[in-house]
Short mmCIF file of C-alpha atoms in Angstrom, two decimals:
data_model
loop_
_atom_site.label_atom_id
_atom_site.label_comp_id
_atom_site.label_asym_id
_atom_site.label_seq_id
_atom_site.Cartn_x
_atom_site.Cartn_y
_atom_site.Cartn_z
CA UNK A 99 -15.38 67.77 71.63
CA UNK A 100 -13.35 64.51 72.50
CA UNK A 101 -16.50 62.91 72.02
CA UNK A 102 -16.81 63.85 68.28
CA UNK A 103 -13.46 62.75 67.55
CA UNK A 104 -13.72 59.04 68.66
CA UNK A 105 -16.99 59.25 66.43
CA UNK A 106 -14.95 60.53 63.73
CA UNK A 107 -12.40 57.79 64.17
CA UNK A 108 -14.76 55.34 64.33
CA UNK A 109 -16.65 55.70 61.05
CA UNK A 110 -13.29 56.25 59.23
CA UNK A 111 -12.23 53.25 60.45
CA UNK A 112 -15.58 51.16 59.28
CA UNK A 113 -15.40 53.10 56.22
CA UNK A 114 -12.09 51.66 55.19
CA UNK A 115 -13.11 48.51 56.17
CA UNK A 116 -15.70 48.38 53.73
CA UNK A 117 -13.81 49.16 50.86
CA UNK A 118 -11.40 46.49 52.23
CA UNK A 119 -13.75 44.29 51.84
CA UNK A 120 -15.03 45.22 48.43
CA UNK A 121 -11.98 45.21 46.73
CA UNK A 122 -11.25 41.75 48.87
CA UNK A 123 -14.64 40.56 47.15
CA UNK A 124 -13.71 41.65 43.37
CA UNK A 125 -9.51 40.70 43.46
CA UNK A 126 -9.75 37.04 43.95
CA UNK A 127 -11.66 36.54 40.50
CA UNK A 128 -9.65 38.82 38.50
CA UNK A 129 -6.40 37.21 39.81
CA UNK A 130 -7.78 33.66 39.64
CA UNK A 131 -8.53 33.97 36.33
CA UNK A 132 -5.02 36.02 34.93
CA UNK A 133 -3.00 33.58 36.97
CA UNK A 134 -4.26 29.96 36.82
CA UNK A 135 -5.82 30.12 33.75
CA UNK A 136 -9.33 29.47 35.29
CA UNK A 137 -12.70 30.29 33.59
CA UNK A 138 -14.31 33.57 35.34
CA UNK A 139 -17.60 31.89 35.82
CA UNK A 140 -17.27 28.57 36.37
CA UNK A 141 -13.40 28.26 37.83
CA UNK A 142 -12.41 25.88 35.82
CA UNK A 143 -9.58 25.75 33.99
CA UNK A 144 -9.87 26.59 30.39
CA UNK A 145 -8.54 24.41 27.38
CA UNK A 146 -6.26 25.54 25.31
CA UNK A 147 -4.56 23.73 22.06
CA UNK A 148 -1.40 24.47 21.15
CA UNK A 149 -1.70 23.55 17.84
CA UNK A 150 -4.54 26.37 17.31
CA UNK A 151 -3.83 28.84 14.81
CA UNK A 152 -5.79 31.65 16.43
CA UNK A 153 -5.67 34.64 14.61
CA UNK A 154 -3.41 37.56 15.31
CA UNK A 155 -6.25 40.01 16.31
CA UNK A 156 -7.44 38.16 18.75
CA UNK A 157 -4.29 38.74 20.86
CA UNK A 158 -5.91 42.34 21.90
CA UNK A 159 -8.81 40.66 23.42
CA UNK A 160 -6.62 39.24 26.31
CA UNK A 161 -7.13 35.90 28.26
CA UNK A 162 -10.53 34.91 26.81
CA UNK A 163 -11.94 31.56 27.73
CA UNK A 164 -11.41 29.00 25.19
CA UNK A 165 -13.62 25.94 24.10
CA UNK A 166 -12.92 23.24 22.05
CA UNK A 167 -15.06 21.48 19.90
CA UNK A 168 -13.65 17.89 18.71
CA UNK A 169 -16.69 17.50 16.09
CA UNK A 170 -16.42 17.25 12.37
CA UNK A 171 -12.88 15.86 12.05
CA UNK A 172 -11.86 15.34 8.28
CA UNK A 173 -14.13 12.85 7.20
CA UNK A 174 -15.78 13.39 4.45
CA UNK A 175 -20.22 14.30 4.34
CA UNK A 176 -22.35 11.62 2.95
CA UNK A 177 -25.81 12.06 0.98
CA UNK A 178 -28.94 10.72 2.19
CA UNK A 179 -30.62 7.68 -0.18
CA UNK A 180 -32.91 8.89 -2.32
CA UNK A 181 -36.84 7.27 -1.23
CA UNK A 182 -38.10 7.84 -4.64
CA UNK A 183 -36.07 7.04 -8.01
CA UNK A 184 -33.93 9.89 -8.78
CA UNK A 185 -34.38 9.28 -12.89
CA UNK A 186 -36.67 7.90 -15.56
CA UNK A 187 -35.18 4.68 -15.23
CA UNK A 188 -35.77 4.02 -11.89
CA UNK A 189 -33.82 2.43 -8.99
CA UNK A 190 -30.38 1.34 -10.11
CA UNK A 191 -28.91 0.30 -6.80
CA UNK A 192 -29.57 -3.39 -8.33
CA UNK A 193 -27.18 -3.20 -11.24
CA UNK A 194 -24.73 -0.69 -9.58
CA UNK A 195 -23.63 -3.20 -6.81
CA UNK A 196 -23.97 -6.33 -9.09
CA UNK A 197 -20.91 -4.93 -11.53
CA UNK A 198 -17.52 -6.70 -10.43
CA UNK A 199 -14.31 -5.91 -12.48
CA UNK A 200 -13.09 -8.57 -15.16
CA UNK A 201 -10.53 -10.63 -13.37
CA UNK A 202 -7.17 -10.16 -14.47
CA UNK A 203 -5.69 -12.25 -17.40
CA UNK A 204 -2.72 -14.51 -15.57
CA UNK A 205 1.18 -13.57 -16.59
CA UNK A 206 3.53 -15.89 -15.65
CA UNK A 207 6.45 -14.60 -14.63
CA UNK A 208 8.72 -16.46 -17.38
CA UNK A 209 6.96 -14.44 -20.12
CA UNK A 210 7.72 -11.21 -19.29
CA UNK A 211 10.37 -10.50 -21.55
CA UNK A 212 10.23 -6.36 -20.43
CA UNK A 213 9.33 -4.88 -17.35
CA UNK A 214 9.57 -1.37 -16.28
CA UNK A 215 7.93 0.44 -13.12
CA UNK A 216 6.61 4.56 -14.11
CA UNK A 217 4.96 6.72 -11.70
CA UNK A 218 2.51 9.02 -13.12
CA UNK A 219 0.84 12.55 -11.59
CA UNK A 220 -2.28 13.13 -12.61
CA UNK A 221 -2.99 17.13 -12.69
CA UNK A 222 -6.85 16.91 -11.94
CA UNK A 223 -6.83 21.02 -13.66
CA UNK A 224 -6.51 19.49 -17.04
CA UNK A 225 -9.32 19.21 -19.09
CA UNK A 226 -9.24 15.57 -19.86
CA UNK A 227 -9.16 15.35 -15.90
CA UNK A 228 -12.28 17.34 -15.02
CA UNK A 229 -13.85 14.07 -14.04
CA UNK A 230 -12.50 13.46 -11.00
CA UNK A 231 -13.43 17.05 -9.74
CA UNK A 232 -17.17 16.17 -10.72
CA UNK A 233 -19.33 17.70 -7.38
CA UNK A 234 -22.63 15.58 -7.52
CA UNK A 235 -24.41 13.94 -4.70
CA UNK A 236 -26.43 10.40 -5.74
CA UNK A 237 -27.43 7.11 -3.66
CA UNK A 238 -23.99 5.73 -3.16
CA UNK A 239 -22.38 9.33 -2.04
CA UNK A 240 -19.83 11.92 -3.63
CA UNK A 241 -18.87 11.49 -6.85
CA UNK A 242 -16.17 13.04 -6.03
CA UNK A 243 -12.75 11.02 -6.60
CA UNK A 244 -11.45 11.81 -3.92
CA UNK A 245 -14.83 11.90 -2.05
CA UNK A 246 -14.78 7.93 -3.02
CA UNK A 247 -11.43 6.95 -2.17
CA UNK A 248 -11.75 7.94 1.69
CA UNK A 249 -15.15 6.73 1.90
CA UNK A 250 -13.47 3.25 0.60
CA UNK A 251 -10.78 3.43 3.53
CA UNK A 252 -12.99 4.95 6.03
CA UNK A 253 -15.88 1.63 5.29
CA UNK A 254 -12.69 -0.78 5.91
CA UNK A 255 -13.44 -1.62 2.01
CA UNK A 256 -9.25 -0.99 1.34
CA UNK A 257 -6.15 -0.33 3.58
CA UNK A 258 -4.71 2.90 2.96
CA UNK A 259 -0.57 2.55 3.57
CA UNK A 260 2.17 5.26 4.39
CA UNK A 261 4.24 4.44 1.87
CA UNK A 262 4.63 2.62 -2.22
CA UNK A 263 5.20 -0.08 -1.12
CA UNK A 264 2.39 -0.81 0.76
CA UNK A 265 4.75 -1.65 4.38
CA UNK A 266 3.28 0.12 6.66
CA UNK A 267 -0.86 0.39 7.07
CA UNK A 268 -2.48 3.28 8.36
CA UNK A 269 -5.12 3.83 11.12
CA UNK A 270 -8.51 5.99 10.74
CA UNK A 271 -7.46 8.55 12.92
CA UNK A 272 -3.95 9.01 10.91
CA UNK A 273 -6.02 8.56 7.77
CA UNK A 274 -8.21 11.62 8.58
CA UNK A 275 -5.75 13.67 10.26
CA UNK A 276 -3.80 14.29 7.22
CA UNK A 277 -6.95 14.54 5.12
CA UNK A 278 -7.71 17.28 7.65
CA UNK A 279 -3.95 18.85 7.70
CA UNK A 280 -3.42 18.05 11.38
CA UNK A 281 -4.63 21.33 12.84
CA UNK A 282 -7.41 23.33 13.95
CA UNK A 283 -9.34 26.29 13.65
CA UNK A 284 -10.02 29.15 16.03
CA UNK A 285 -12.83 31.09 15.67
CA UNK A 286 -14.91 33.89 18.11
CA UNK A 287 -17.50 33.50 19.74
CA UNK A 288 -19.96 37.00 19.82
CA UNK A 289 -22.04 37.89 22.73
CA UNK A 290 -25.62 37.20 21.93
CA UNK A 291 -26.25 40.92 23.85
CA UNK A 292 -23.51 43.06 22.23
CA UNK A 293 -22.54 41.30 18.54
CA UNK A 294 -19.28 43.27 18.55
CA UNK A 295 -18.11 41.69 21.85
CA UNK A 296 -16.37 38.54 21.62
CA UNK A 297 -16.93 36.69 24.91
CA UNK A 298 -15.08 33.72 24.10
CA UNK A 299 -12.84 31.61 21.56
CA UNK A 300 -13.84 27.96 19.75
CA UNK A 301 -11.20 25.85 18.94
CA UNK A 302 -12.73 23.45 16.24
CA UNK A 303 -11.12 20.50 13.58
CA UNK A 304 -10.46 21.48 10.38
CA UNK A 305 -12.67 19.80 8.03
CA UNK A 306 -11.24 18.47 4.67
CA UNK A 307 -11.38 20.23 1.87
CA UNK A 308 -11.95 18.05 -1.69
CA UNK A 309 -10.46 21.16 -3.42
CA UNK A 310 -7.14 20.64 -1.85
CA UNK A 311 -6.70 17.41 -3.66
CA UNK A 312 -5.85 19.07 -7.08
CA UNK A 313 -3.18 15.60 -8.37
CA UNK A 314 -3.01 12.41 -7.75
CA UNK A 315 0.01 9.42 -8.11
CA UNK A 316 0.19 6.39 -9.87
CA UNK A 317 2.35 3.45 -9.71
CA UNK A 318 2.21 1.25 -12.40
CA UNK A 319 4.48 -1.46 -14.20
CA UNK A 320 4.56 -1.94 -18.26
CA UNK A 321 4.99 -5.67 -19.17
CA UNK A 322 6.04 -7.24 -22.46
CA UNK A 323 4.15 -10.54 -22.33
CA UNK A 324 6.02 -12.68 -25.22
CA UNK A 325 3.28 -15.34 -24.89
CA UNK A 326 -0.12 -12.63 -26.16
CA UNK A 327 2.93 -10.56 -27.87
CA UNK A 328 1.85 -7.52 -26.45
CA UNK A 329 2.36 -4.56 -23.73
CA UNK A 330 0.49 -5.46 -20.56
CA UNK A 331 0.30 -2.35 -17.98
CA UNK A 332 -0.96 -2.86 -14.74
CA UNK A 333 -2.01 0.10 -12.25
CA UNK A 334 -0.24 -0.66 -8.98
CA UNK A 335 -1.16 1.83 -6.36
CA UNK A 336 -3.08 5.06 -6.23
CA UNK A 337 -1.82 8.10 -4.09
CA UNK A 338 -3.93 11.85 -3.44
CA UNK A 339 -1.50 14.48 -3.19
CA UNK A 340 -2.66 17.20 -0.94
CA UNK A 341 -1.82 20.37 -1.56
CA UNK A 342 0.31 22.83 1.32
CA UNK A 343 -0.59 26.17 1.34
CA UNK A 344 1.35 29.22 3.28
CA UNK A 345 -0.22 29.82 6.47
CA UNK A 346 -2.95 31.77 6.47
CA UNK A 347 -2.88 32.48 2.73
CA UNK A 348 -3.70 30.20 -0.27
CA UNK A 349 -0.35 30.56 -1.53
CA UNK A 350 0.77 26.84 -2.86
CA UNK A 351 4.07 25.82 -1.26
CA UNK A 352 3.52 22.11 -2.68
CA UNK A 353 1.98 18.71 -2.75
CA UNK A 354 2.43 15.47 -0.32
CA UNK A 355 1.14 12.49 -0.72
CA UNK A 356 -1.70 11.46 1.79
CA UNK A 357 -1.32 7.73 1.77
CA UNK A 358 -1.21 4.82 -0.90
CA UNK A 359 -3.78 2.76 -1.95
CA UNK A 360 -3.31 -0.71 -3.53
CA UNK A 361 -5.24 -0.41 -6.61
CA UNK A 362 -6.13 -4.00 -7.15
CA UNK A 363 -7.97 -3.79 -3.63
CA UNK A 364 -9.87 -0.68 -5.42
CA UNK A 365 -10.94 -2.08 -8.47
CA UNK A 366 -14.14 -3.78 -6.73
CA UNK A 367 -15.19 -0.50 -5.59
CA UNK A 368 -14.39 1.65 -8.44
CA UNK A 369 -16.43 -0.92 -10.78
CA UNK A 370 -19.88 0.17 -8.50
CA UNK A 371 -19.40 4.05 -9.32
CA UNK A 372 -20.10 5.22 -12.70
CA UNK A 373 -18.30 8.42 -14.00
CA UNK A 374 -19.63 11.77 -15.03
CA UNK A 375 -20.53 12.14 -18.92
CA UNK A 376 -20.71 15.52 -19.55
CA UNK A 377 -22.18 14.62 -23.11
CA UNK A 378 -24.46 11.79 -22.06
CA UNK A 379 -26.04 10.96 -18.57
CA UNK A 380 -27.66 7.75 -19.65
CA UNK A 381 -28.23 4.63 -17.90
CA UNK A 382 -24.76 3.10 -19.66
CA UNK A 383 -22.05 4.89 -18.30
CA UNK A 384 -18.74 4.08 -17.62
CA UNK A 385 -17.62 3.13 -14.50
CA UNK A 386 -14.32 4.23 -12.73
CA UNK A 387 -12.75 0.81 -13.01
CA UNK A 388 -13.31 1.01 -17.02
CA UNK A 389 -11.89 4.86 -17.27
CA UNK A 390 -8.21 3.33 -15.24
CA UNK A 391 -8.15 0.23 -17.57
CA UNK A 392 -8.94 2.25 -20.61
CA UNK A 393 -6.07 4.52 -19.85
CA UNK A 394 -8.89 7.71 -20.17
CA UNK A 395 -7.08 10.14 -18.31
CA UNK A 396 -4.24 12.91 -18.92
CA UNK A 397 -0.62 12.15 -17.18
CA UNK A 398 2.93 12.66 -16.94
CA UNK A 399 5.85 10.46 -16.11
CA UNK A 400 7.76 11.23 -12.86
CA UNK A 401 9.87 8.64 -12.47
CA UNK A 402 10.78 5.58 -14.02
CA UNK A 403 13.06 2.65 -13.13
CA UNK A 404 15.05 2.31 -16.16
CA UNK A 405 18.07 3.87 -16.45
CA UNK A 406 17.87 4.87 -12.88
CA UNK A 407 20.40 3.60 -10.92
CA UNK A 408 20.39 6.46 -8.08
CA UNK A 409 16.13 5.66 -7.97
CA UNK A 410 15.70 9.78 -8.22
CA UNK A 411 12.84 11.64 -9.45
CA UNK A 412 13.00 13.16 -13.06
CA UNK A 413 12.78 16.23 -11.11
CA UNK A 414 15.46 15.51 -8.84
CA UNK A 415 17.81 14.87 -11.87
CA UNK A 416 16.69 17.26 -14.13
CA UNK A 417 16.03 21.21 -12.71
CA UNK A 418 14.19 22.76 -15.47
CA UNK A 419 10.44 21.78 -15.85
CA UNK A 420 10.06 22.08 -19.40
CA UNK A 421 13.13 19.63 -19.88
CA UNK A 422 11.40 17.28 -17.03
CA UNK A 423 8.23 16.89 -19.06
CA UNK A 424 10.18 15.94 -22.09
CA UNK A 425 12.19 13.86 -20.57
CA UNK A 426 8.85 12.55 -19.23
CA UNK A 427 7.51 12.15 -22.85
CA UNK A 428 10.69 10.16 -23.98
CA UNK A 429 10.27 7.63 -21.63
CA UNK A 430 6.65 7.37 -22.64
CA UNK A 431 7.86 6.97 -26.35
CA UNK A 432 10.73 4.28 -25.28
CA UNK A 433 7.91 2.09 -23.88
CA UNK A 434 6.12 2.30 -27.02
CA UNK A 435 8.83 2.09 -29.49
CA UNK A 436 10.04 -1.19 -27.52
CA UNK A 437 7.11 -2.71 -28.36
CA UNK A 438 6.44 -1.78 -32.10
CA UNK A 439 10.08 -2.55 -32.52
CA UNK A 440 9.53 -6.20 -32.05
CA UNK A 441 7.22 -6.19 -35.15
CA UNK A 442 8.40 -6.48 -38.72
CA UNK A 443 5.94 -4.52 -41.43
#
């Protein structure tokens, strides 16, 4: 009878040792993993971003691993060059890079018997405006505007600057970090055996969006010229204004202005891209350094530097919209009747 005990006592006692050791065996991985942060399978730590803007229902899926993928940062996708001619007239690369804009005409600075600085916005939703939202792929990229201004920065071709002034230059990174917004994306990764498990999370860039861009701000300065007897204006800077949206919505909250651009550094560029025709896609179109000197687009006056002693916005001295855009419009007509009142009829 004794005998059967200690046998008794003795399997219990390897018993629990087994399921010691099991549970040994299974705990370290669990707690490794809650605790430190680690990856299950690998054990090593995970990344994480803290500028991710995961998703609140992925909070119920716990401490997943997270991977982050640093491709496809804000830059904008270029288009393959076409290997046969794209139209009936053939390859046009020749003439498109041989345009160069017509040099300025010299003003001296003891002619100018007016001078006033406006900034414009251009509201790309108008439909004068439409051409700068034209989506078309040909040998020398996007068409889009916008799609050609950060190609120009990101080829070197022109500086892009923080501020009107053109004080403080930018670098690519900065340059496609706020074309991007500055933060990133999280989305789940499925199981390839069970598609409604989510084994992991991605953290990726967020790419830029041309749609965002929906204005854009000019700088410009009107000049009397006594010696031609005639209003001179000359396009200082360009600036996109990127639109803020609510977080997680597409609410609008605003616009801010990416960076400048000095628009005489532009001009070389814009004179080798032609501009959509919506009436007539023929071999003679205008190019984008024609539609800025022509004064072909739709704008309103933001600011001005007459009469402005406090340098303030219209907005920021007037409240009401409607009374901004008037006030807008009479600064427009001052510039206009300064000139026509030199003349006698």
């Amino acid at each position: 009878m004794k005998s059967r005990v200690i046998k008794f006592c003795l399997f219990a006692f390897s018993f629990g040792l087994l399921v010691h050791d099991a549970k040994a065996q299974r705990r370290p991985r669990n707690s490794t993993s809650r605790d430190n942060g680690n990856n299950a399978s690998t054990g090593a730590p995970t990344q994480q971003n803290n500028n991710t803007s995961a998703p609140t229902n992925f909070s119920a899926y716990g401490k997943l691993p997270v991977e982050v993928d640093s491709s496809g940062a804000g830059s904008t996708t270029g288009s393959g060059k076409s290997m046969r001619p794209d139209n009936a007239f053939g390859f046009k690369d020749s003439i498109l890079n041989e345009r160069t804009p017509l040099p300025y005409e010299f003003l001296r600075l003891d002619d100018a018997l007016y001078a006033e600085t406006v900034w414009r916005e251009l509201d790309l939703r108008e439909k004068m405006n439409q051409t700068f939202n034209f989506k078309g792929q040909e040998d020398n990229g996007d068409q889009n505007f916008i799609s050609i201004l950060l190609k120009a920065v990101q080829d070197g071709k022109v500086t892009a600057f923080d501020d009107e002034r053109f004080t403080t230059p930018l670098a690519l990174p900065e340059v496609a970090k706020r074309a991007s917004g500055g933060t990133n994306d999280t989305i789940p990764v499925y199981d390839l055996q069970d598609a409604s498990k989510i084994k992991s999370l991605r953290v990726v860039k967020k790419n830029f969006n041309p749609d965002d861009i929906k204005k854009f701000r000019i700088k410009e300065q009107w000049i009397f010229d006594r010696e031609i007897s005639r209003m001179v204006c000359r396009i200082i800077g360009i600036a996109p204004l990127k639109t803020e949206y609510v977080e997680g919505t597409r609410k609008e909250l605003g616009s801010s202005v990416m960076f400048w651009v000095y628009y005489p550094d532009l001009r070389p560029t814009l004179a080798r891209y032609e501009v959509y025709n919506a009436k007539n896609m023929g071999a003679q179109r205008m190019t984008w350094e024609e539609l800025f000197e022509s004064r072909m687009f739709s704008s309103y006056v933001t600011k001005s530097t007459l009469d402005n002693p406090g340098n303030k916005t219209i907005r920021q001295m007037i409240k009401d919209p409607i009374l901004a855009l008037l006030e807008g419009d009479n600064i427009k007509d001052r510039i206009f009747n300064y000139e026509q009142d030199l003349w006698s009829y």
